[in-house]
XYZ file of C-alpha atoms in Angstrom:
627
model
C 21.380 -24.592 -104.420
C 23.422 -21.616 -103.851
C 22.147 -21.331 -100.358
C 23.046 -24.951 -99.593
C 26.617 -24.409 -100.832
C 27.022 -21.388 -98.642
C 26.023 -23.288 -95.669
C 28.412 -26.009 -96.263
C 31.201 -23.647 -96.928
C 30.545 -21.860 -93.496
C 30.625 -25.095 -91.777
C 33.946 -25.975 -93.430
C 35.371 -22.605 -92.482
C 34.215 -23.028 -88.773
C 35.762 -26.368 -88.446
C 39.091 -25.191 -89.837
C 38.998 -22.039 -87.308
C 38.184 -24.261 -84.398
C 40.897 -26.573 -85.195
C 43.413 -23.761 -85.331
C 41.951 -22.201 -82.069
C 42.170 -25.593 -80.375
C 45.693 -26.090 -81.483
C 46.707 -22.620 -80.110
C 44.986 -23.272 -76.960
C 46.620 -26.680 -76.525
C 49.989 -25.197 -77.273
C 49.447 -22.387 -74.700
C 48.118 -24.931 -72.036
C 50.959 -27.404 -72.802
C 53.452 -24.569 -72.437
C 52.037 -23.391 -69.159
C 51.921 -27.017 -67.837
C 55.543 -27.515 -68.885
C 56.536 -24.225 -67.268
C 54.808 -25.066 -64.047
C 56.320 -28.633 -64.120
C 59.722 -26.851 -64.667
C 59.051 -24.570 -61.669
C 57.926 -27.439 -59.655
C 60.921 -29.557 -60.653
C 63.166 -26.670 -59.931
C 61.772 -26.263 -56.433
C 61.894 -29.878 -55.719
C 65.471 -29.892 -56.701
C 66.212 -26.892 -54.566
C 64.576 -28.510 -51.580
C 65.953 -31.951 -52.063
C 69.390 -31.139 -53.261
C 70.525 -27.589 -52.624
C 68.581 -27.330 -49.359
C 68.866 -30.947 -48.320
C 71.005 -30.374 -45.169
C 68.983 -27.475 -43.837
C 65.605 -29.065 -44.358
C 66.716 -32.389 -43.081
C 67.911 -30.598 -39.852
C 64.557 -28.895 -39.493
C 62.662 -32.063 -40.064
C 64.827 -33.791 -37.398
C 64.181 -30.892 -35.062
C 60.483 -31.219 -35.459
C 60.801 -34.835 -34.554
C 63.603 -34.702 -32.074
C 63.536 -32.351 -29.090
C 66.476 -31.499 -26.868
C 65.288 -31.298 -23.237
C 67.602 -29.761 -20.649
C 68.094 -31.684 -17.405
C 68.735 -29.572 -14.430
C 71.430 -30.824 -12.036
C 70.875 -31.783 -8.425
C 71.923 -28.931 -6.187
C 74.763 -29.569 -3.806
C 73.926 -29.975 -0.047
C 75.025 -27.602 2.688
C 76.399 -29.082 6.051
C 77.677 -27.660 9.247
C 81.219 -28.580 10.431
C 79.943 -31.689 12.149
C 77.982 -33.128 9.249
C 74.540 -31.837 10.140
C 72.505 -31.107 7.000
C 71.369 -27.605 6.850
C 70.125 -27.415 3.261
C 68.970 -30.528 1.276
C 66.929 -31.598 -1.699
C 63.518 -33.284 -1.272
C 61.508 -35.144 -3.962
C 57.989 -34.081 -4.330
C 55.149 -34.082 -6.821
C 54.498 -30.735 -8.424
C 51.527 -29.548 -10.460
C 53.139 -27.583 -13.506
C 51.294 -25.295 -15.824
C 52.785 -24.145 -19.279
C 50.949 -20.792 -19.896
C 51.410 -20.829 -23.692
C 49.553 -24.059 -23.871
C 46.459 -22.895 -21.968
C 43.783 -21.495 -24.097
C 41.744 -20.140 -21.164
C 43.890 -19.686 -18.085
C 40.992 -18.584 -15.744
C 38.843 -21.565 -16.719
C 41.834 -23.914 -16.119
C 42.575 -22.619 -12.708
C 38.862 -22.682 -11.728
C 38.600 -26.311 -13.020
C 41.715 -27.330 -11.101
C 40.630 -25.806 -7.978
C 37.409 -27.835 -8.179
C 39.405 -31.140 -8.061
C 42.430 -30.128 -6.055
C 43.078 -28.280 -2.793
C 44.648 -25.014 -4.202
C 44.810 -21.997 -2.008
C 44.247 -18.331 -2.902
C 47.998 -17.789 -1.843
C 49.131 -20.467 -4.237
C 47.120 -19.026 -7.129
C 48.348 -15.539 -6.336
C 51.999 -16.774 -6.294
C 51.470 -18.570 -9.646
C 50.140 -15.317 -11.237
C 53.239 -13.562 -10.011
C 55.362 -16.210 -11.595
C 53.521 -15.948 -14.956
C 54.030 -12.241 -14.822
C 57.809 -12.728 -14.424
C 58.494 -15.835 -16.444
C 58.422 -16.749 -20.082
C 55.258 -18.204 -21.513
C 56.887 -21.611 -22.549
C 58.132 -22.325 -19.003
C 56.376 -24.905 -17.030
C 55.585 -23.081 -13.769
C 54.563 -24.721 -10.446
C 50.902 -23.992 -9.365
C 51.082 -26.368 -6.422
C 54.010 -28.011 -4.937
C 54.120 -31.178 -2.710
C 50.991 -32.783 -3.980
C 49.843 -35.797 -1.786
C 49.433 -39.289 -3.367
C 45.588 -38.782 -3.357
C 45.896 -35.497 -5.323
C 48.163 -37.072 -7.873
C 45.614 -39.876 -8.445
C 42.680 -37.415 -8.725
C 44.543 -35.318 -11.314
C 45.550 -38.477 -13.361
C 41.903 -39.323 -13.889
C 41.171 -35.738 -14.945
C 44.239 -34.945 -16.838
C 42.413 -35.098 -20.285
C 40.490 -32.037 -19.268
C 43.606 -29.890 -18.744
C 45.954 -29.575 -21.721
C 49.170 -27.904 -20.733
C 49.007 -29.135 -17.152
C 51.285 -31.869 -15.931
C 52.352 -33.504 -12.701
C 56.055 -34.168 -12.345
C 58.233 -35.480 -9.658
C 60.906 -32.861 -9.008
C 63.634 -32.132 -6.360
C 62.909 -29.158 -4.209
C 65.280 -27.223 -1.894
C 64.313 -27.807 1.663
C 65.778 -26.321 4.831
C 65.122 -28.930 7.554
C 65.842 -26.684 10.463
C 63.433 -23.801 9.356
C 64.668 -20.485 10.750
C 67.757 -21.963 12.366
C 70.942 -20.143 10.933
C 68.613 -18.788 8.123
C 70.786 -15.557 7.601
C 73.973 -17.578 7.290
C 72.652 -20.357 5.041
C 70.466 -18.113 2.938
C 67.849 -19.497 0.519
C 67.120 -20.055 -3.191
C 64.461 -18.628 -5.246
C 63.207 -18.708 -8.861
C 65.500 -17.051 -11.480
C 64.294 -13.606 -12.474
C 64.759 -11.769 -15.652
C 67.921 -9.894 -14.623
C 69.684 -13.149 -13.401
C 68.570 -14.920 -16.673
C 70.307 -12.278 -18.688
C 73.799 -12.660 -17.045
C 73.603 -16.652 -16.583
C 75.188 -19.212 -18.908
C 72.113 -20.633 -20.568
C 74.100 -23.940 -21.177
C 75.041 -24.352 -17.584
C 71.626 -23.324 -16.199
C 69.463 -25.072 -18.908
C 66.306 -26.381 -17.220
C 67.191 -24.782 -13.911
C 64.654 -22.659 -12.400
C 66.214 -21.746 -9.076
C 69.265 -19.905 -7.987
C 70.873 -18.808 -4.704
C 69.466 -15.532 -3.476
C 71.118 -14.809 -0.149
C 73.645 -16.161 2.339
C 75.839 -19.179 1.501
C 73.359 -20.297 -1.202
C 74.325 -17.166 -3.108
C 78.044 -16.923 -2.056
C 78.695 -20.601 -3.166
C 76.249 -20.715 -6.090
C 78.856 -21.626 -8.600
C 79.915 -24.700 -6.492
C 76.365 -25.703 -5.350
C 74.610 -25.566 -8.732
C 76.368 -28.030 -10.987
C 76.083 -28.363 -14.757
C 72.915 -29.076 -16.708
C 72.516 -32.193 -18.881
C 70.486 -32.914 -22.113
C 68.031 -35.513 -23.213
C 67.071 -36.267 -26.931
C 63.554 -37.354 -27.164
C 61.188 -38.220 -30.194
C 58.014 -36.318 -30.174
C 54.727 -36.465 -32.224
C 52.960 -33.661 -33.970
C 51.420 -32.538 -30.772
C 54.844 -32.329 -28.977
C 54.301 -35.215 -26.776
C 57.258 -37.438 -26.026
C 57.064 -40.838 -27.783
C 60.514 -42.177 -26.742
C 63.963 -41.175 -25.437
C 66.887 -41.187 -28.035
C 69.882 -40.368 -25.882
C 70.954 -38.670 -22.858
C 73.993 -36.556 -21.416
C 73.695 -36.726 -17.560
C 73.903 -33.534 -15.734
C 76.756 -32.998 -13.344
C 75.398 -32.459 -9.699
C 76.698 -29.698 -7.633
C 79.316 -29.998 -4.974
C 78.486 -30.224 -1.308
C 79.527 -27.295 0.875
C 80.631 -27.693 4.500
C 80.439 -24.516 6.455
C 82.504 -23.595 9.496
C 79.306 -23.165 11.496
C 78.661 -25.350 14.561
C 74.979 -25.966 14.318
C 74.726 -26.855 18.024
C 76.582 -23.672 19.030
C 74.510 -21.650 16.599
C 71.290 -22.870 18.329
C 72.689 -22.016 21.650
C 73.335 -18.455 20.507
C 69.910 -18.077 18.928
C 68.173 -19.507 22.107
C 70.341 -16.988 24.208
C 69.076 -14.067 22.262
C 65.466 -15.384 22.671
C 62.823 -12.889 21.394
C 65.376 -10.069 21.430
C 66.632 -8.354 18.374
C 70.301 -8.809 18.181
C 73.288 -10.841 17.059
C 76.010 -13.188 18.218
C 79.244 -13.983 16.337
C 81.514 -16.618 17.649
C 85.027 -17.131 16.057
C 87.727 -19.770 16.684
C 90.623 -17.562 17.329
C 93.110 -20.287 16.313
C 92.000 -20.320 12.626
C 89.340 -17.708 11.978
C 86.453 -20.257 11.601
C 83.057 -18.587 12.174
C 81.409 -20.965 14.625
C 78.138 -19.124 15.120
C 76.537 -16.337 13.016
C 73.333 -15.643 14.737
C 70.830 -12.908 13.969
C 67.399 -12.541 15.486
C 64.593 -12.368 14.885
C 64.869 -14.812 11.901
C 62.660 -16.195 9.204
C 61.873 -19.558 7.499
C 63.795 -19.741 4.257
C 61.522 -22.435 2.959
C 58.890 -19.692 2.257
C 60.903 -18.258 -0.445
C 61.906 -21.620 -2.402
C 58.868 -21.887 -4.656
C 57.817 -18.094 -4.484
C 56.403 -16.343 -1.412
C 52.996 -14.803 -1.653
C 52.729 -10.927 -1.329
C 50.991 -10.918 1.939
C 53.641 -13.072 3.746
C 56.554 -11.089 2.146
C 54.944 -7.725 3.108
C 54.553 -9.027 6.656
C 58.243 -9.807 6.745
C 59.182 -6.444 5.036
C 57.083 -4.367 7.333
C 57.930 -6.102 10.468
C 59.621 -3.306 12.599
C 61.992 -5.981 14.017
C 63.441 -6.547 10.490
C 63.551 -10.428 10.493
C 65.143 -10.550 6.887
C 68.098 -8.268 8.061
C 71.312 -10.031 8.900
C 72.537 -8.096 11.762
C 75.657 -10.066 12.198
C 77.274 -8.752 9.030
C 75.115 -5.790 7.945
C 74.084 -4.381 11.329
C 76.281 -1.323 12.037
C 76.242 -0.024 15.669
C 78.349 2.370 17.656
C 80.622 0.072 19.396
C 80.522 2.108 22.719
C 82.803 1.067 25.463
C 83.775 -2.175 23.648
C 86.225 0.041 21.803
C 88.155 0.955 24.987
C 90.521 -2.181 24.976
C 91.818 -1.062 21.533
C 92.121 2.484 22.565
C 93.818 1.640 25.774
C 96.308 -0.412 23.930
C 97.027 2.462 21.565
C 97.652 4.662 24.677
C 100.197 2.197 26.002
C 101.941 1.811 22.852
C 102.227 5.540 22.134
C 103.304 6.308 25.610
C 100.161 8.451 26.180
C 99.365 6.515 29.446
C 101.329 4.337 31.706
C 99.793 1.261 33.360
C 100.343 2.572 36.827
C 99.575 6.265 36.224
C 96.245 7.440 37.604
C 93.785 10.038 36.263
C 91.104 11.554 38.385
C 87.486 11.132 37.309
C 85.099 13.858 38.775
C 82.129 12.473 36.689
C 82.874 14.812 33.700
C 85.608 15.880 31.300
C 86.432 19.374 30.016
C 88.978 20.913 27.677
C 90.280 24.507 27.842
C 88.110 27.293 26.314
C 85.151 25.036 25.656
C 82.064 25.470 27.708
C 80.924 21.922 27.652
C 81.157 18.858 29.941
C 81.522 15.387 28.585
C 80.053 13.290 31.345
C 80.932 9.886 32.711
C 78.386 7.211 32.782
C 78.788 7.328 36.681
C 77.643 10.787 37.432
C 79.441 10.998 40.817
C 82.735 10.085 39.292
C 85.207 7.153 39.725
C 87.955 9.039 41.557
C 91.581 8.078 40.837
C 91.699 5.564 37.897
C 94.762 3.684 36.638
C 94.799 1.672 33.371
C 93.298 -1.511 34.915
C 90.713 0.038 37.093
C 89.526 2.299 34.192
C 89.130 -0.716 31.983
C 87.390 -2.798 34.519
C 84.964 -0.011 35.606
C 84.740 1.494 32.098
C 85.501 4.947 33.208
C 84.554 7.313 30.412
C 86.521 10.319 31.654
C 89.847 8.306 31.578
C 89.107 7.600 27.960
C 87.991 11.005 27.025
C 91.344 12.218 28.201
C 93.198 9.370 26.574
C 91.500 9.982 23.246
C 92.012 13.775 23.409
C 95.740 13.253 24.126
C 96.124 10.705 21.355
C 94.225 12.644 18.723
C 91.934 11.372 16.073
C 94.646 10.580 13.512
C 96.656 8.348 15.783
C 93.458 6.639 17.022
C 92.105 6.016 13.571
C 95.490 4.703 12.309
C 95.863 2.209 15.235
C 92.220 1.028 15.350
C 92.335 0.437 11.570
C 94.880 -2.274 12.115
C 92.284 -4.336 13.896
C 90.043 -4.180 10.913
C 87.653 -1.362 11.882
C 86.425 0.597 9.009
C 86.701 -2.114 6.353
C 84.847 -5.421 5.421
C 86.140 -8.562 7.135
C 86.601 -10.306 3.804
C 84.551 -13.371 4.357
C 82.700 -12.895 1.096
C 79.334 -13.202 2.987
C 76.865 -11.382 0.784
C 75.912 -7.987 2.124
C 78.688 -7.597 4.738
C 79.231 -3.919 5.642
C 82.560 -2.071 6.345
C 81.253 0.164 9.210
C 82.746 3.620 9.674
C 86.165 4.347 11.286
C 85.948 8.150 11.588
C 89.056 10.328 10.929
C 89.734 13.841 9.480
C 90.172 12.403 6.023
C 86.882 10.316 6.399
C 84.819 13.340 7.446
C 86.268 15.617 4.779
C 85.490 13.062 2.022
C 82.160 11.895 3.382
C 80.766 15.232 4.602
C 83.083 17.826 3.318
C 83.510 19.248 6.787
C 86.487 19.874 9.238
C 87.081 17.716 12.296
C 86.461 18.979 15.734
C 87.980 18.237 19.127
C 84.615 17.327 20.606
C 84.328 14.675 17.939
C 87.686 13.137 19.003
C 86.376 12.888 22.514
C 83.161 10.988 21.838
C 85.018 8.792 19.289
C 87.256 7.640 22.297
C 84.227 5.887 23.809
C 82.935 4.520 20.587
C 80.218 7.079 19.925
C 79.606 9.739 17.313
C 80.314 8.675 13.659
C 82.058 5.412 14.793
C 80.180 2.306 13.529
C 81.081 -1.433 13.516
C 79.444 -4.705 12.735
C 79.346 -7.556 15.230
C 81.491 -9.595 12.866
C 84.086 -6.740 12.791
C 84.076 -6.537 16.566
C 84.489 -10.276 17.002
C 87.322 -10.429 14.616
C 89.015 -7.469 16.341
C 88.619 -9.166 19.702
C 90.261 -12.337 18.267
C 93.236 -10.271 17.239
C 93.746 -9.266 20.891
C 93.299 -12.820 21.960
C 96.083 -13.717 19.579
C 98.214 -10.753 20.557
C 98.350 -8.991 17.253
C 97.950 -12.065 14.935
C 95.041 -11.892 12.661
C 93.191 -14.916 11.098
C 90.806 -13.597 8.615
C 87.334 -14.884 9.483
C 85.964 -17.566 7.069
C 82.639 -19.413 6.640
C 83.647 -22.155 4.194
C 85.266 -25.111 5.762
C 85.369 -27.784 2.949
C 83.933 -28.814 -0.400
C 82.860 -32.377 -1.260
C 83.371 -32.575 -4.972
C 80.588 -34.410 -6.709
C 82.942 -35.495 -9.660
C 85.448 -37.250 -7.487
C 83.668 -37.864 -4.152
C 86.640 -36.331 -2.218
C 86.358 -33.822 0.537
C 88.702 -30.910 -0.184
C 89.433 -28.690 2.736
C 89.285 -24.974 1.988
C 92.492 -23.251 2.021
C 93.270 -22.067 5.586
C 93.493 -18.208 5.665
C 97.136 -17.060 5.979
C 97.588 -15.298 9.433
C 99.043 -11.876 9.355
C 100.771 -9.958 12.201
C 98.610 -6.744 11.930
C 99.608 -5.298 15.307
C 103.309 -5.364 16.316
C 104.026 -3.636 19.617
C 107.317 -1.999 20.494
C 106.678 -3.382 24.057
C 105.016 -6.752 24.012
C 104.291 -6.545 27.726
C 101.496 -4.198 26.929
C 99.558 -7.174 25.719
C 99.782 -8.608 29.271
C 98.545 -5.337 30.815
C 95.580 -5.386 28.410
C 94.547 -8.955 28.914
C 94.987 -8.630 32.761
C 92.658 -5.587 32.702
C 90.073 -7.345 30.509
C 90.056 -10.192 32.876
C 89.337 -7.678 35.814
C 86.315 -6.632 33.801
C 84.857 -10.142 34.354
C 86.449 -11.482 37.499
C 87.205 -8.073 39.496
C 85.068 -7.013 42.348
C 83.933 -3.852 40.610
C 84.175 -5.030 36.984
C 81.177 -4.048 34.744
C 81.065 -7.733 33.599
C 81.307 -9.342 36.929
C 77.714 -10.619 36.785
C 78.881 -13.317 34.342
C 82.304 -13.964 36.041
C 80.885 -16.148 38.930
C 80.980 -19.969 38.645
C 83.045 -19.838 35.471
C 85.113 -22.991 34.848
C 87.635 -20.878 32.994
C 89.111 -17.450 33.010
C 87.389 -14.958 30.560
C 88.685 -11.616 29.204
C 86.025 -9.284 27.957
C 84.514 -5.796 27.691
C 81.015 -4.637 28.156
C 79.559 -1.727 26.193
C 76.469 0.375 25.713
C 75.898 2.478 22.619
C 73.452 5.461 22.634
C 70.775 5.772 20.032
C 69.991 9.445 20.791
C 71.890 12.228 22.506
C 71.262 13.653 25.923
C 71.286 17.338 26.782
C 73.811 18.700 29.294
C 71.477 18.501 32.256
C 69.424 15.508 31.095
C 69.666 11.994 32.862
C 69.272 8.715 31.140
C 66.174 7.161 32.761
C 65.634 3.740 31.266
C 62.288 3.413 32.948
C 60.804 6.328 31.263
C 62.070 5.576 27.676
C 60.247 3.612 25.172
C 62.171 0.480 24.098
C 63.114 1.907 20.750
C 65.206 4.615 22.475
C 67.069 2.395 24.992
C 70.865 2.014 24.542
C 72.054 -1.083 22.571
C 73.850 -3.536 24.815
C 77.205 -5.045 23.775
C 79.693 -7.473 25.077
C 82.929 -8.869 23.450
C 85.210 -11.446 24.970
C 87.597 -14.308 24.380
C 88.372 -17.361 26.525
C 90.234 -18.959 28.185
C 92.126 -15.896 28.824
C 95.625 -17.709 29.155
C 95.058 -19.977 26.212
C 92.388 -18.481 23.937
C 90.220 -20.670 21.744
C 86.965 -18.722 20.976
C 85.974 -15.073 20.889
C 82.330 -13.980 21.188
C 80.525 -10.759 20.459
C 76.887 -10.243 21.449
C 74.826 -7.251 20.551
C 71.214 -6.835 21.835
C 69.417 -3.924 20.313
C 67.857 -1.631 22.751
C 68.932 -3.945 25.609
C 70.289 -1.329 27.874
C 73.087 -2.770 29.869
C 75.960 -4.507 28.231
C 76.938 -6.299 31.471
C 73.402 -7.197 32.456
C 71.937 -8.116 29.013
C 74.622 -8.892 26.413
C 77.205 -10.574 28.584
C 74.916 -13.330 29.781
C 74.195 -14.218 26.067
C 77.875 -14.420 25.271
C 78.534 -16.579 28.403
C 76.023 -19.251 27.273
C 77.703 -19.531 23.995
C 81.253 -19.890 25.585
C 80.047 -22.407 28.298
C 78.554 -24.525 25.487
C 81.844 -24.411 23.679
C 84.218 -24.782 26.470
C 82.620 -26.686 29.282
C 82.871 -30.477 28.736
C 79.934 -30.952 31.048
C 77.813 -29.020 28.526
C 79.150 -31.101 25.590
C 81.512 -28.410 24.707
C 85.103 -28.537 23.560
C 86.542 -28.626 20.107
C 84.487 -30.125 17.459
C 85.384 -31.138 13.927
């Protein structure tokens, strides 16, 4: 009996303990649940009340995407309405690197169904290396209709690859006026950092050279935005709204495309430059540089082999000789120096100076030779100009001195940029005592004055500088700054706004205006005189031309050495130069031609310039003023 009671008591005590334990556990669990529910409620309150605005915005951003819309780039025209740069629609195969799990497999698969060359793949790899991973990059541009259809049927195999219709910059005339027009290319990292992301949103290209760079702000326009609804995979479901982009303005250049082509054809396969300027307003009518290149190669990325071929070409096709080429002006400087001599009273038009074939100065054991070894005999101002007697100008320069020479020539624009704004234009070198002291830390010598008088030594000028200086002579001291922009057609208004005409400036005011007459008459004798160095182009002209031939040395000869053109390799031949304006009595156009290593200015460069003048002035050749 006792054992039975003990057993019952134990059972009663266990039930009571279990009940108490259960109660405690229930309390703890309930407290925990309430605490967790409190935390959950607090978090829900934070998300739905305190953070409502923020998370609503994030949710909307996940659903709604802002897609920048690049603007249509403005077109470039010549002065007569000929399109020089346009936009062409085409289908492009675009690849977004961050969406590609295996790039090599994707490229291999695409090449199995589409005609994608090694050069296109190489160019694409270069773009990937230089671009951001989320950018859609072109692997192949200008897909055919058949290629578009083939890809459409295989699209499911290539996530991150799309075909889109896009406008692409195109230069319909290829290498024609390529240096003046320039080209566009993909925006690089450095450009991306300085560009306004709002104005360039969605844009992939920017002007790199020439007018494309110079007028980038006008040509580009303003980007637009489109709001689109997307699914969880980022694919567009439907558009929600759109702010249209503002297209770029059209640019009308001063170039005459027909005259430009005449200049390029006249140069042919020679390396050189032709600049033609309307002397009445400073309009640049032709800005030719040969050899040239096809700017279309650069639009969507040029492959390394092609670019290396252009860079390593010894004729430097990418180099704009018209504004960047710096050449010793040679005898083309003599008209400016002759005018300085007249104005300073150093020479008189009727006075003569004897040329024995060389020039010497006291206490110096050196002879500065004339290009005509036997000499010219007695030379007055006009005959020295017509026959380009070096000795006459040696003496004139020595008598004037370098300071007076530099000051006078500087008024014609030598030694500074012409101010057209054309990218890369150079300022040349107008040597003087001050220039040499600053540039070389050395003193000036008399012998340097003598060779500067015939456009050699340190003296350097660009073809554009020389053409502009010639136009100042044609205008008898009046300078119209050269310009390349003629008008802008505003996209917003549709109006054509003429560019502000440059204000002419009287840069050369002579004490005796008759000196202009003496100079122009002497320059006419260069072309139309019996012994003029430019007489080969003076026959059969339907107008009077005033001009000057020149050659510039690319290496120095010893005292007893002769210049034998037949024994020299082409790279050592003199540069051929010619600068002129016409008609002489009523100037309308100035032309400067430079042919590198051409030898004779009168025999090589002058015929090039005449073809340009004939095309502009002779009605039979379709010349005359063009708007």
